[in-house]
Every structure is written in structure tokens, then in C-alpha cells.
Amino acid sequence: IAGAVVPTQPGFPTVTQAQVVPRLDEELWLSDASIQDDMRAALDVAEWMPLLYGQFSRFSRLERSAQQVLLERWMASSVETVRAIGTNLKLVSHFMYFGHPSSWTAIGYDGPFVVEM
């Protein structure tokens, strides 16, 4: 999902370079079991939900453009659960991606403000 929502322009790191999956895995490992279960369920549903939208493929096997179209449809869905899955998975992907120092130069962020003592 992160691969479908992060920038691909020159100067931006890839999902792998920004360590999105390992960072998310680490955050979830530290989280409560109920949060882990919710994330696992959301990812499982997202992986197979394309079948309900006329795509005869899992989400991870679709072309990036088809993934983007599906995510937009999910985020605009009248079904609250579908809307929550699309929106929250995109949000978590962005949080992990843009929170990594490898993306900071591309977005013009100098890093956290730290006062030395």
C-alpha cells in the first residue's frame, strides 16, 4: 500500500529506502495486541478487497495505477469500514515514510528542532 501512496519523483526515497515495512513492524511489535490484530485484519481485507471491485487480483499484485484508483475508491466509499481501511492504511504509510530521515531533504524538512545544552 505504501508503494501506491508515496511520491515517486526523483529525489524521493523508495519505500524500501525509507524502511517503511520494518519501521511499521517495529511499531506494531511494541503495540497492544488489539492494535496488532486490527492492523493485520485491515491488511488482509485490503489484500483481497479488489475482488469486490472487479479486479481479479490481490492488491499487492496490481499495477501501481490500479492500486491508486482502488485506494481512492475505498477512501470515498459510503461503507464506513471500507473508508476506514483505505484512509488509515494510507495514513500509516505516510507516517512511516515521511517520518524517516531519507525523505526529509526531498520535502525540505531540516529535521527535528533540538536545543543543545
PDB file of N, CA and C in Angstrom, residues 18-91:
ATOM      1  N   ALA A  18      13.181   4.099   2.680  1.00  0.00           N
ATOM      2  CA  ALA A  18      12.596   4.751   3.854  1.00  0.00           C
ATOM      3  C   ALA A  18      12.237   3.744   4.937  1.00  0.00           C
ATOM      4  N   GLN A  19      12.504   2.489   4.694  1.00  0.00           N
ATOM      5  CA  GLN A  19      12.300   1.414   5.669  1.00  0.00           C
ATOM      6  C   GLN A  19      10.881   1.399   6.228  1.00  0.00           C
ATOM      7  N   VAL A  20       9.899   1.590   5.355  1.00  0.00           N
ATOM      8  CA  VAL A  20       8.505   1.671   5.792  1.00  0.00           C
ATOM      9  C   VAL A  20       8.048   0.387   6.478  1.00  0.00           C
ATOM     10  N   VAL A  21       8.275  -0.751   5.853  1.00  0.00           N
ATOM     11  CA  VAL A  21       7.783  -2.017   6.419  1.00  0.00           C
ATOM     12  C   VAL A  21       8.495  -2.365   7.729  1.00  0.00           C
ATOM     13  N   PRO A  22       9.835  -2.319   7.786  1.00  0.00           N
ATOM     14  CA  PRO A  22      10.482  -2.627   9.066  1.00  0.00           C
ATOM     15  C   PRO A  22      10.079  -1.671  10.190  1.00  0.00           C
ATOM     16  N   ARG A  23       9.912  -0.397   9.856  1.00  0.00           N
ATOM     17  CA  ARG A  23       9.527   0.576  10.877  1.00  0.00           C
ATOM     18  C   ARG A  23       8.110   0.311  11.371  1.00  0.00           C
ATOM     19  N   LEU A  24       7.209  -0.009  10.453  1.00  0.00           N
ATOM     20  CA  LEU A  24       5.837  -0.327  10.856  1.00  0.00           C
ATOM     21  C   LEU A  24       5.814  -1.605  11.685  1.00  0.00           C
ATOM     22  N   ASP A  25       6.587  -2.593  11.266  1.00  0.00           N
ATOM     23  CA  ASP A  25       6.669  -3.840  12.013  1.00  0.00           C
ATOM     24  C   ASP A  25       7.144  -3.590  13.441  1.00  0.00           C
ATOM     25  N   GLU A  26       8.146  -2.742  13.589  1.00  0.00           N
ATOM     26  CA  GLU A  26       8.673  -2.422  14.916  1.00  0.00           C
ATOM     27  C   GLU A  26       7.620  -1.703  15.765  1.00  0.00           C
ATOM     28  N   GLU A  27       6.930  -0.754  15.162  1.00  0.00           N
ATOM     29  CA  GLU A  27       5.891  -0.027  15.904  1.00  0.00           C
ATOM     30  C   GLU A  27       4.775  -0.968  16.348  1.00  0.00           C
ATOM     31  N   LEU A  28       4.382  -1.862  15.463  1.00  0.00           N
ATOM     32  CA  LEU A  28       3.312  -2.800  15.814  1.00  0.00           C
ATOM     33  C   LEU A  28       3.760  -3.792  16.875  1.00  0.00           C
ATOM     34  N   TRP A  29       5.008  -4.199  16.821  1.00  0.00           N
ATOM     35  CA  TRP A  29       5.531  -5.126  17.813  1.00  0.00           C
ATOM     36  C   TRP A  29       5.427  -4.531  19.210  1.00  0.00           C
ATOM     37  N   LEU A  30       5.600  -3.209  19.292  1.00  0.00           N
ATOM     38  CA  LEU A  30       5.514  -2.523  20.578  1.00  0.00           C
ATOM     39  C   LEU A  30       4.085  -2.180  20.980  1.00  0.00           C
ATOM     40  N   SER A  31       3.139  -2.388  20.091  1.00  0.00           N
ATOM     41  CA  SER A  31       1.744  -2.010  20.327  1.00  0.00           C
ATOM     42  C   SER A  31       0.969  -3.104  21.047  1.00  0.00           C
ATOM     43  N   ASP A  32      -0.166  -2.699  21.550  1.00  0.00           N
ATOM     44  CA  ASP A  32      -1.098  -3.621  22.186  1.00  0.00           C
ATOM     45  C   ASP A  32      -1.571  -4.670  21.176  1.00  0.00           C
ATOM     46  N   ALA A  33      -1.862  -5.856  21.658  1.00  0.00           N
ATOM     47  CA  ALA A  33      -2.289  -6.961  20.783  1.00  0.00           C
ATOM     48  C   ALA A  33      -3.528  -6.606  19.968  1.00  0.00           C
ATOM     49  N   SER A  34      -4.432  -5.821  20.532  1.00  0.00           N
ATOM     50  CA  SER A  34      -5.648  -5.461  19.795  1.00  0.00           C
ATOM     51  C   SER A  34      -5.323  -4.576  18.592  1.00  0.00           C
ATOM     52  N   ILE A  35      -4.325  -3.707  18.733  1.00  0.00           N
ATOM     53  CA  ILE A  35      -3.903  -2.862  17.613  1.00  0.00           C
ATOM     54  C   ILE A  35      -3.236  -3.724  16.548  1.00  0.00           C
ATOM     55  N   GLN A  36      -2.417  -4.667  16.961  1.00  0.00           N
ATOM     56  CA  GLN A  36      -1.788  -5.588  16.022  1.00  0.00           C
ATOM     57  C   GLN A  36      -2.845  -6.372  15.246  1.00  0.00           C
ATOM     58  N   ASP A  37      -3.857  -6.855  15.965  1.00  0.00           N
ATOM     59  CA  ASP A  37      -4.937  -7.615  15.323  1.00  0.00           C
ATOM     60  C   ASP A  37      -5.706  -6.763  14.328  1.00  0.00           C
ATOM     61  N   ASP A  38      -5.987  -5.511  14.694  1.00  0.00           N
ATOM     62  CA  ASP A  38      -6.710  -4.608  13.797  1.00  0.00           C
ATOM     63  C   ASP A  38      -5.907  -4.333  12.528  1.00  0.00           C
ATOM     64  N   MET A  39      -4.604  -4.123  12.679  1.00  0.00           N
ATOM     65  CA  MET A  39      -3.759  -3.848  11.512  1.00  0.00           C
ATOM     66  C   MET A  39      -3.684  -5.084  10.621  1.00  0.00           C
ATOM     67  N   ARG A  40      -3.528  -6.234  11.224  1.00  0.00           N
ATOM     68  CA  ARG A  40      -3.470  -7.479  10.447  1.00  0.00           C
ATOM     69  C   ARG A  40      -4.776  -7.677   9.673  1.00  0.00           C
ATOM     70  N   ALA A  41      -5.898  -7.425  10.335  1.00  0.00           N
ATOM     71  CA  ALA A  41      -7.205  -7.576   9.677  1.00  0.00           C
ATOM     72  C   ALA A  41      -7.354  -6.577   8.531  1.00  0.00           C
ATOM     73  N   ALA A  42      -6.958  -5.321   8.755  1.00  0.00           N
ATOM     74  CA  ALA A  42      -7.066  -4.300   7.706  1.00  0.00           C
ATOM     75  C   ALA A  42      -6.213  -4.664   6.492  1.00  0.00           C
ATOM     76  N   LEU A  43      -5.006  -5.154   6.729  1.00  0.00           N
ATOM     77  CA  LEU A  43      -4.141  -5.542   5.622  1.00  0.00           C
ATOM     78  C   LEU A  43      -4.686  -6.758   4.881  1.00  0.00           C
ATOM     79  N   ASP A  44      -5.225  -7.716   5.615  1.00  0.00           N
ATOM     80  CA  ASP A  44      -5.815  -8.896   4.969  1.00  0.00           C
ATOM     81  C   ASP A  44      -7.013  -8.509   4.109  1.00  0.00           C
ATOM     82  N   VAL A  45      -7.871  -7.662   4.632  1.00  0.00           N
ATOM     83  CA  VAL A  45      -9.042  -7.224   3.870  1.00  0.00           C
ATOM     84  C   VAL A  45      -8.603  -6.440   2.636  1.00  0.00           C
ATOM     85  N   ALA A  46      -7.653  -5.527   2.811  1.00  0.00           N
ATOM     86  CA  ALA A  46      -7.175  -4.725   1.678  1.00  0.00           C
ATOM     87  C   ALA A  46      -6.549  -5.602   0.597  1.00  0.00           C
ATOM     88  N   GLU A  47      -5.873  -6.653   1.002  1.00  0.00           N
ATOM     89  CA  GLU A  47      -5.219  -7.528   0.023  1.00  0.00           C
ATOM     90  C   GLU A  47      -6.242  -8.217  -0.878  1.00  0.00           C
ATOM     91  N   TRP A  48      -7.387  -8.577  -0.322  1.00  0.00           N
ATOM     92  CA  TRP A  48      -8.384  -9.336  -1.092  1.00  0.00           C
ATOM     93  C   TRP A  48      -9.575  -8.497  -1.559  1.00  0.00           C
ATOM     94  N   MET A  49      -9.716  -7.284  -1.077  1.00  0.00           N
ATOM     95  CA  MET A  49     -10.859  -6.442  -1.437  1.00  0.00           C
ATOM     96  C   MET A  49     -10.954  -6.099  -2.928  1.00  0.00           C
ATOM     97  N   PRO A  50      -9.872  -6.078  -3.687  1.00  0.00           N
ATOM     98  CA  PRO A  50     -10.011  -5.804  -5.119  1.00  0.00           C
ATOM     99  C   PRO A  50     -10.997  -6.737  -5.818  1.00  0.00           C
ATOM    100  N   LEU A  51     -11.142  -7.950  -5.322  1.00  0.00           N
ATOM    101  CA  LEU A  51     -12.104  -8.885  -5.924  1.00  0.00           C
ATOM    102  C   LEU A  51     -13.528  -8.331  -5.883  1.00  0.00           C
ATOM    103  N   LEU A  52     -13.842  -7.577  -4.831  1.00  0.00           N
ATOM    104  CA  LEU A  52     -15.176  -6.977  -4.710  1.00  0.00           C
ATOM    105  C   LEU A  52     -15.359  -5.772  -5.627  1.00  0.00           C
ATOM    106  N   TYR A  53     -14.255  -5.289  -6.185  1.00  0.00           N
ATOM    107  CA  TYR A  53     -14.283  -4.111  -7.050  1.00  0.00           C
ATOM    108  C   TYR A  53     -13.969  -4.466  -8.501  1.00  0.00           C
ATOM    109  N   GLY A  54     -14.157  -5.725  -8.853  1.00  0.00           N
ATOM    110  CA  GLY A  54     -13.997  -6.151 -10.239  1.00  0.00           C
ATOM    111  C   GLY A  54     -12.582  -6.434 -10.687  1.00  0.00           C
ATOM    112  N   GLN A  55     -11.641  -6.441  -9.782  1.00  0.00           N
ATOM    113  CA  GLN A  55     -10.250  -6.758 -10.108  1.00  0.00           C
ATOM    114  C   GLN A  55     -10.001  -8.213  -9.724  1.00  0.00           C
ATOM    115  N   PHE A  56      -9.594  -9.015 -10.650  1.00  0.00           N
ATOM    116  CA  PHE A  56      -9.350 -10.421 -10.366  1.00  0.00           C
ATOM    117  C   PHE A  56      -7.886 -10.626  -9.972  1.00  0.00           C
ATOM    118  N   SER A  57      -7.520  -9.960  -8.901  1.00  0.00           N
ATOM    119  CA  SER A  57      -6.146  -9.982  -8.420  1.00  0.00           C
ATOM    120  C   SER A  57      -6.121  -9.523  -6.972  1.00  0.00           C
ATOM    121  N   ARG A  58      -5.064  -9.901  -6.291  1.00  0.00           N
ATOM    122  CA  ARG A  58      -4.833  -9.351  -4.965  1.00  0.00           C
ATOM    123  C   ARG A  58      -4.276  -7.939  -5.114  1.00  0.00           C
ATOM    124  N   PHE A  59      -4.428  -7.127  -4.085  1.00  0.00           N
ATOM    125  CA  PHE A  59      -3.962  -5.747  -4.131  1.00  0.00           C
ATOM    126  C   PHE A  59      -2.468  -5.688  -4.448  1.00  0.00           C
ATOM    127  N   SER A  60      -1.678  -6.513  -3.786  1.00  0.00           N
ATOM    128  CA  SER A  60      -0.228  -6.461  -3.953  1.00  0.00           C
ATOM    129  C   SER A  60       0.241  -6.855  -5.355  1.00  0.00           C
ATOM    130  N   ARG A  61      -0.620  -7.479  -6.136  1.00  0.00           N
ATOM    131  CA  ARG A  61      -0.260  -7.914  -7.497  1.00  0.00           C
ATOM    132  C   ARG A  61      -0.709  -6.921  -8.573  1.00  0.00           C
ATOM    133  N   LEU A  62      -1.484  -5.915  -8.192  1.00  0.00           N
ATOM    134  CA  LEU A  62      -1.981  -4.931  -9.159  1.00  0.00           C
ATOM    135  C   LEU A  62      -0.889  -3.938  -9.538  1.00  0.00           C
ATOM    136  N   GLU A  63      -1.039  -3.329 -10.703  1.00  0.00           N
ATOM    137  CA  GLU A  63      -0.166  -2.232 -11.104  1.00  0.00           C
ATOM    138  C   GLU A  63      -0.406  -1.055 -10.155  1.00  0.00           C
ATOM    139  N   ARG A  64       0.610  -0.223  -9.999  1.00  0.00           N
ATOM    140  CA  ARG A  64       0.519   0.917  -9.081  1.00  0.00           C
ATOM    141  C   ARG A  64      -0.687   1.802  -9.386  1.00  0.00           C
ATOM    142  N   SER A  65      -0.943   2.062 -10.652  1.00  0.00           N
ATOM    143  CA  SER A  65      -2.068   2.934 -11.022  1.00  0.00           C
ATOM    144  C   SER A  65      -3.401   2.312 -10.604  1.00  0.00           C
ATOM    145  N   ALA A  66      -3.548   1.009 -10.754  1.00  0.00           N
ATOM    146  CA  ALA A  66      -4.783   0.334 -10.333  1.00  0.00           C
ATOM    147  C   ALA A  66      -4.907   0.356  -8.812  1.00  0.00           C
ATOM    148  N   GLN A  67      -3.793   0.229  -8.106  1.00  0.00           N
ATOM    149  CA  GLN A  67      -3.810   0.323  -6.646  1.00  0.00           C
ATOM    150  C   GLN A  67      -4.275   1.711  -6.203  1.00  0.00           C
ATOM    151  N   GLN A  68      -3.772   2.735  -6.872  1.00  0.00           N
ATOM    152  CA  GLN A  68      -4.142   4.106  -6.526  1.00  0.00           C
ATOM    153  C   GLN A  68      -5.629   4.352  -6.745  1.00  0.00           C
ATOM    154  N   VAL A  69      -6.160   3.853  -7.861  1.00  0.00           N
ATOM    155  CA  VAL A  69      -7.585   4.008  -8.151  1.00  0.00           C
ATOM    156  C   VAL A  69      -8.420   3.318  -7.079  1.00  0.00           C
ATOM    157  N   LEU A  70      -8.038   2.108  -6.708  1.00  0.00           N
ATOM    158  CA  LEU A  70      -8.778   1.379  -5.671  1.00  0.00           C
ATOM    159  C   LEU A  70      -8.724   2.103  -4.328  1.00  0.00           C
ATOM    160  N   LEU A  71      -7.557   2.570  -3.939  1.00  0.00           N
ATOM    161  CA  LEU A  71      -7.451   3.294  -2.671  1.00  0.00           C
ATOM    162  C   LEU A  71      -8.345   4.530  -2.657  1.00  0.00           C
ATOM    163  N   GLU A  72      -8.373   5.246  -3.757  1.00  0.00           N
ATOM    164  CA  GLU A  72      -9.250   6.427  -3.844  1.00  0.00           C
ATOM    165  C   GLU A  72     -10.713   6.020  -3.696  1.00  0.00           C
ATOM    166  N   ARG A  73     -11.091   4.930  -4.337  1.00  0.00           N
ATOM    167  CA  ARG A  73     -12.469   4.439  -4.232  1.00  0.00           C
ATOM    168  C   ARG A  73     -12.787   4.027  -2.800  1.00  0.00           C
ATOM    169  N   TRP A  74     -11.851   3.360  -2.160  1.00  0.00           N
ATOM    170  CA  TRP A  74     -12.076   2.932  -0.779  1.00  0.00           C
ATOM    171  C   TRP A  74     -12.224   4.133   0.146  1.00  0.00           C
ATOM    172  N   MET A  75     -11.379   5.140  -0.042  1.00  0.00           N
ATOM    173  CA  MET A  75     -11.424   6.310   0.835  1.00  0.00           C
ATOM    174  C   MET A  75     -12.687   7.137   0.612  1.00  0.00           C
ATOM    175  N   ALA A  76     -13.337   6.980  -0.523  1.00  0.00           N
ATOM    176  CA  ALA A  76     -14.580   7.695  -0.820  1.00  0.00           C
ATOM    177  C   ALA A  76     -15.821   6.815  -0.638  1.00  0.00           C
ATOM    178  N   SER A  77     -15.627   5.608  -0.154  1.00  0.00           N
ATOM    179  CA  SER A  77     -16.727   4.651  -0.029  1.00  0.00           C
ATOM    180  C   SER A  77     -17.787   5.130   0.962  1.00  0.00           C
ATOM    181  N   SER A  78     -19.020   4.743   0.699  1.00  0.00           N
ATOM    182  CA  SER A  78     -20.101   5.036   1.650  1.00  0.00           C
ATOM    183  C   SER A  78     -20.112   4.046   2.808  1.00  0.00           C
ATOM    184  N   VAL A  79     -19.330   2.982   2.675  1.00  0.00           N
ATOM    185  CA  VAL A  79     -19.222   1.978   3.744  1.00  0.00           C
ATOM    186  C   VAL A  79     -18.099   2.421   4.686  1.00  0.00           C
ATOM    187  N   GLU A  80     -18.464   2.683   5.931  1.00  0.00           N
ATOM    188  CA  GLU A  80     -17.510   3.248   6.888  1.00  0.00           C
ATOM    189  C   GLU A  80     -16.270   2.371   7.082  1.00  0.00           C
ATOM    190  N   THR A  81     -16.438   1.069   7.151  1.00  0.00           N
ATOM    191  CA  THR A  81     -15.304   0.174   7.367  1.00  0.00           C
ATOM    192  C   THR A  81     -14.337   0.212   6.192  1.00  0.00           C
ATOM    193  N   VAL A  82     -14.863   0.209   4.985  1.00  0.00           N
ATOM    194  CA  VAL A  82     -14.013   0.286   3.789  1.00  0.00           C
ATOM    195  C   VAL A  82     -13.272   1.616   3.778  1.00  0.00           C
ATOM    196  N   ARG A  83     -13.982   2.693   4.073  1.00  0.00           N
ATOM    197  CA  ARG A  83     -13.381   4.026   4.110  1.00  0.00           C
ATOM    198  C   ARG A  83     -12.265   4.077   5.171  1.00  0.00           C
ATOM    199  N   ALA A  84     -12.504   3.489   6.328  1.00  0.00           N
ATOM    200  CA  ALA A  84     -11.512   3.480   7.399  1.00  0.00           C
ATOM    201  C   ALA A  84     -10.272   2.684   7.007  1.00  0.00           C
ATOM    202  N   ILE A  85     -10.465   1.553   6.351  1.00  0.00           N
ATOM    203  CA  ILE A  85      -9.325   0.732   5.931  1.00  0.00           C
ATOM    204  C   ILE A  85      -8.448   1.512   4.957  1.00  0.00           C
ATOM    205  N   GLY A  86      -9.043   2.062   3.912  1.00  0.00           N
ATOM    206  CA  GLY A  86      -8.270   2.814   2.920  1.00  0.00           C
ATOM    207  C   GLY A  86      -7.568   4.019   3.508  1.00  0.00           C
ATOM    208  N   THR A  87      -8.300   4.798   4.277  1.00  0.00           N
ATOM    209  CA  THR A  87      -7.753   6.026   4.849  1.00  0.00           C
ATOM    210  C   THR A  87      -6.655   5.734   5.864  1.00  0.00           C
ATOM    211  N   ASN A  88      -6.895   4.792   6.746  1.00  0.00           N
ATOM    212  CA  ASN A  88      -5.913   4.522   7.799  1.00  0.00           C
ATOM    213  C   ASN A  88      -4.655   3.834   7.281  1.00  0.00           C
ATOM    214  N   LEU A  89      -4.788   2.956   6.303  1.00  0.00           N
ATOM    215  CA  LEU A  89      -3.586   2.344   5.747  1.00  0.00           C
ATOM    216  C   LEU A  89      -2.742   3.369   4.989  1.00  0.00           C
ATOM    217  N   LYS A  90      -3.401   4.294   4.313  1.00  0.00           N
ATOM    218  CA  LYS A  90      -2.667   5.370   3.647  1.00  0.00           C
ATOM    219  C   LYS A  90      -1.981   6.261   4.683  1.00  0.00           C
ATOM    220  N   LEU A  91      -2.692   6.599   5.748  1.00  0.00           N
ATOM    221  CA  LEU A  91      -2.146   7.457   6.799  1.00  0.00           C
ATOM    222  C   LEU A  91      -0.912   6.822   7.451  1.00  0.00           C
TER     223      LEU A  91
END
